[in-house]
Short mmCIF file of C-alpha atoms in Angstrom, two decimals:
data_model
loop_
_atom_site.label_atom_id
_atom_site.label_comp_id
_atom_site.label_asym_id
_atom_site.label_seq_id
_atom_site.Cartn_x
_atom_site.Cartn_y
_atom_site.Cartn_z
CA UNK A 5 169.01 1.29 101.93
CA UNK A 6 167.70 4.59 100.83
CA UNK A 7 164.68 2.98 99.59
CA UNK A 8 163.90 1.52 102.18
CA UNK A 9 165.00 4.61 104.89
CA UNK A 10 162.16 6.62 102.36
CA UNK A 11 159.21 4.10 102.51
CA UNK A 12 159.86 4.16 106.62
CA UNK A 13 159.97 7.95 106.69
CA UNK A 14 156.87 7.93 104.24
CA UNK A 15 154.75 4.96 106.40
CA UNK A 16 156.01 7.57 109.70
CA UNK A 17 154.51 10.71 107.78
CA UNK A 18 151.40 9.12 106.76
CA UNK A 19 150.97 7.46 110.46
CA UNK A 20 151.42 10.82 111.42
CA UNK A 21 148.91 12.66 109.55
CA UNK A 22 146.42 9.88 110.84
CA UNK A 23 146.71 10.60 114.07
CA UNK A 24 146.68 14.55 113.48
CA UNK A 25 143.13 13.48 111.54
CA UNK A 26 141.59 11.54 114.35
CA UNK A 27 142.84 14.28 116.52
CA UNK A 28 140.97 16.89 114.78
CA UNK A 29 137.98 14.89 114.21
CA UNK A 30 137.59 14.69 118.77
CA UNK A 31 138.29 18.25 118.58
CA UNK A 32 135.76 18.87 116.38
CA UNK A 33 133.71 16.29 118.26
CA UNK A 34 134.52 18.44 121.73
CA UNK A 35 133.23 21.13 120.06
CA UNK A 36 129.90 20.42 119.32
CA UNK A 37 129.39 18.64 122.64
CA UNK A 38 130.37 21.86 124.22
CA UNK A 39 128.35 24.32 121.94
CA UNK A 40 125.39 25.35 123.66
CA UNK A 41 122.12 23.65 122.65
CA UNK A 42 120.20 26.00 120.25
CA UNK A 43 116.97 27.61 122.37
CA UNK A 44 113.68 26.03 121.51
CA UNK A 45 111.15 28.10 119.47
CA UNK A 46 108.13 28.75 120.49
CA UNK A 47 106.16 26.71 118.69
CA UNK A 48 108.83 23.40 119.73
CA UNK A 49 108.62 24.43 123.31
CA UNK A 50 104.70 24.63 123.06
CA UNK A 51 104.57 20.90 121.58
CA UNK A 52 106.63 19.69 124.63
CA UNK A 53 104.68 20.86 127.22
CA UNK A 54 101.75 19.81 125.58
CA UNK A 55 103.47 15.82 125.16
CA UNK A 56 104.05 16.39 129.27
CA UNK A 57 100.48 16.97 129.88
CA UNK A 58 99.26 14.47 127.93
CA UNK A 59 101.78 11.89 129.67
CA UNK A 60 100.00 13.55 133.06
CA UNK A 61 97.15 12.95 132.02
CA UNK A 62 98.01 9.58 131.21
CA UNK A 63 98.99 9.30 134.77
CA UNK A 64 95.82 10.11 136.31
CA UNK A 65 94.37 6.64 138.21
CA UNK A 66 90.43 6.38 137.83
CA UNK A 67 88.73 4.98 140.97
CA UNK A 68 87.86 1.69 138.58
CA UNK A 69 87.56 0.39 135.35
CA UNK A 70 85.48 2.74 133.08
CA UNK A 71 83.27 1.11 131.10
CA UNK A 72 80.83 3.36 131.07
CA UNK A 73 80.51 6.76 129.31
CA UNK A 74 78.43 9.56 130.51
CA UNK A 75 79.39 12.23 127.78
CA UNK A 76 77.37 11.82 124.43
CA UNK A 77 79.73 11.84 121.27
CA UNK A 78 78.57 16.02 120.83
CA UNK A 79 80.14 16.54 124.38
CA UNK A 80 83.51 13.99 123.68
CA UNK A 81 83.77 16.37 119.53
CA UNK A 82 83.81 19.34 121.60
CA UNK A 83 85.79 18.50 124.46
CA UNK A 84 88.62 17.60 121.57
CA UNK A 85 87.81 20.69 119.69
CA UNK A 86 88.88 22.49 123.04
CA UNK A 87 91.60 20.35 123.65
CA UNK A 88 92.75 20.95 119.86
CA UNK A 89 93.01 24.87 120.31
CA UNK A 90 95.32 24.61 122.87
CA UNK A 91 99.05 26.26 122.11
CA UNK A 92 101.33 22.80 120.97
CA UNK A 93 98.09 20.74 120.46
CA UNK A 94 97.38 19.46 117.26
CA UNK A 95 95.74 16.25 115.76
CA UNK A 96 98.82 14.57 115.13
CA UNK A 97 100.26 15.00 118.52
CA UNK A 98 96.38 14.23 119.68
CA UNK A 99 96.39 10.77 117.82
CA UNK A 100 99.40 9.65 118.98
CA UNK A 101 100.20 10.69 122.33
CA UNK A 102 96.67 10.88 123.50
CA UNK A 103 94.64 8.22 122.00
CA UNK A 104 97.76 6.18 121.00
CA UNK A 105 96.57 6.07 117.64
CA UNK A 106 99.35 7.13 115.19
CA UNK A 107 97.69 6.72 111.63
CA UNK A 108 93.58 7.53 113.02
CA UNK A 109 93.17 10.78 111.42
CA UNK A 110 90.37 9.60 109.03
CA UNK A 111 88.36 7.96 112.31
CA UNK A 112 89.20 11.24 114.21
CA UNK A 113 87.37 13.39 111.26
CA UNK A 114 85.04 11.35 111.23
CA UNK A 115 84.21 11.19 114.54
CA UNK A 116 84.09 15.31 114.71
CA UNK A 117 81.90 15.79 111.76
CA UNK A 118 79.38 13.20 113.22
CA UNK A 119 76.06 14.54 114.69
CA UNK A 120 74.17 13.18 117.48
CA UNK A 121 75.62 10.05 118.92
CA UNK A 122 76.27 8.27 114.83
CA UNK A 123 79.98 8.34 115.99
CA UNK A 124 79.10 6.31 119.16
CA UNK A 125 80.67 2.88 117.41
CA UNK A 126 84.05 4.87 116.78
CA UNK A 127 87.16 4.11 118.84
CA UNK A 128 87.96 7.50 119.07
CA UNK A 129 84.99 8.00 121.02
CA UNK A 130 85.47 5.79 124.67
CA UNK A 131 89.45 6.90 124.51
CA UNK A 132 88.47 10.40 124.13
CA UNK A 133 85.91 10.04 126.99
CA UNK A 134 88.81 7.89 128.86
CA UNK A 135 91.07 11.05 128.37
CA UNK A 136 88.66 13.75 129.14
CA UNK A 137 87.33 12.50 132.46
CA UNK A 138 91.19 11.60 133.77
CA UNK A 139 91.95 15.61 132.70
CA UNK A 140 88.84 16.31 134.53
CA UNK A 141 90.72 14.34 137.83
CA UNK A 142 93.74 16.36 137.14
CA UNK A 143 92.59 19.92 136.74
CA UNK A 144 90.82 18.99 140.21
CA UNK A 145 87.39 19.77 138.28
CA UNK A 146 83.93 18.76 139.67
CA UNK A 147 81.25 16.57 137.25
CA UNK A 148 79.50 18.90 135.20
CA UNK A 149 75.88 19.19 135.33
CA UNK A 150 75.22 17.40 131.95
CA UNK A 151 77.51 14.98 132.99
CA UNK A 152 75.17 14.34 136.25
CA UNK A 153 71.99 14.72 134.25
CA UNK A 154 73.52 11.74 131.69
CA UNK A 155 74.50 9.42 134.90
CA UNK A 156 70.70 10.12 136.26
CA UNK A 157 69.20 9.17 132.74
CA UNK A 158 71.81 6.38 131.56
CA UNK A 159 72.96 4.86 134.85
CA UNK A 160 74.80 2.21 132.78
CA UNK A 161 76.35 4.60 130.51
CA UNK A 162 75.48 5.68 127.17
CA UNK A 163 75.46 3.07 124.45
CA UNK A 164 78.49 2.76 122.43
CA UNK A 165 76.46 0.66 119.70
CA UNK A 166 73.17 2.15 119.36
CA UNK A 167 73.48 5.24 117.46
CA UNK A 168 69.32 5.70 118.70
CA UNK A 169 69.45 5.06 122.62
CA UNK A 170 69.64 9.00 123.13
CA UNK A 171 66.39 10.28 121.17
CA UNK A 172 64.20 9.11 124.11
CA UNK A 173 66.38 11.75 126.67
CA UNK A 174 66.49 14.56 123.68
CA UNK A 175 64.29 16.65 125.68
CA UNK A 176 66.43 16.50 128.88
CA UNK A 177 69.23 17.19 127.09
CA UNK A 178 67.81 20.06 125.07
CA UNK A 179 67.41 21.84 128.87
CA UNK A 180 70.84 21.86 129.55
CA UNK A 181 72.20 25.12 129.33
CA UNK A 182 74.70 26.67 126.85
CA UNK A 183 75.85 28.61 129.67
CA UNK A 184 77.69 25.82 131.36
CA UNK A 185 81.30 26.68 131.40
CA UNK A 186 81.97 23.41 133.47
CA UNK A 187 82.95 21.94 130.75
CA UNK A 188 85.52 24.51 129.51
CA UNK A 189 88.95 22.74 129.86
CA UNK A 190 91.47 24.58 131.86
CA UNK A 191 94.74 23.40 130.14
CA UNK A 192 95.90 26.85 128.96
CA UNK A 193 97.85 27.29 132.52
CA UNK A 194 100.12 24.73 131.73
CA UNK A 195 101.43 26.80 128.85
CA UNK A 196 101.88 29.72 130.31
#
């Protein structure tokens, strides 16, 4: 009888000290749900409210189907180099929230270090434009004067396979002004 009176008393104690357990493991739980969330650095908060402008941008309806491009692959490098100084920008988050294009880095580099329009084959190149022109929508900007010069001279668009087809408008291009701060992309007042 005493044997048995001790293994109930020992099965109660070590019922016991399971429930204590479980109730200090919700305790612990209701702890950390009601610690306050650790404030975002700078650098964190600057990389989400660069994802939110890209998934604005990504919002932005054009009027119809581009299939055209109007920027040479110079303009498209240097819209990204712009787009890349931005606070929270970087090519990573570029790649894969703008271009959805998670592992592109080598076709990105490549793509920046190409002159003229050798690049104009590389899928970076009509996404980027894509991108750019909906930003363009969205910042409420008007067409650029190089922009209106290339849909004069290229009314179906600039060639996306022949590396050559702008040599022949070299000289109208070479009259556009540095000057033109059209093109400057106005992004920094998001992260201010």
């Amino acid at each position: 009888e005493q044997q048995l009176e001790q293994q109930l008393v020992q099965q109660f104690e070590q019922q016991l000290e399971q429930q204590q357990q479980v109730h200090q493991e919700d305790e612990a739980v209701d702890e950390e749900v009601e610690q306050e969330p650790k404030p975002l650095t700078p650098a964190q908060r600057n990389k989400l409210v660069a994802k939110d402008l890209i998934e604005m941008i990504h919002w932005v309806q054009l009027d119809d189907d581009v299939d055209e491009i109007f920027d040479s692959c110079p303009e498209v490098a240097e819209k990204i180099n712009q787009f890349l100084q931005l606070d929270g920008v970087n090519k990573k988050i570029f790649l894969e929230y703008a271009m959805d294009q998670k592992d592109a880095y080598v076709s990105l580099k490549t793509f920046l270090d190409g002159t003229n329009q050798s690049q104009c084959r590389n899928k970076i190149y009509g996404k980027a434009y894509i991108f750019f022109e909906k930003l363009r929508l969205l910042e409420g900007r008007e067409k650029s004067e190089e922009r209106l010069r290339n849909e004069e001279l290229f009314p179906d668009g600039i060639s996306t396979s022949e590396p050559d087809a702008l040599i022949g408008s070299q000289e109208a291009q070479s009259e556009s002004s540095d000057e033109d701060s059209e093109t400057d992309l106005k992004c920094d007042e998001y992260f201010a």
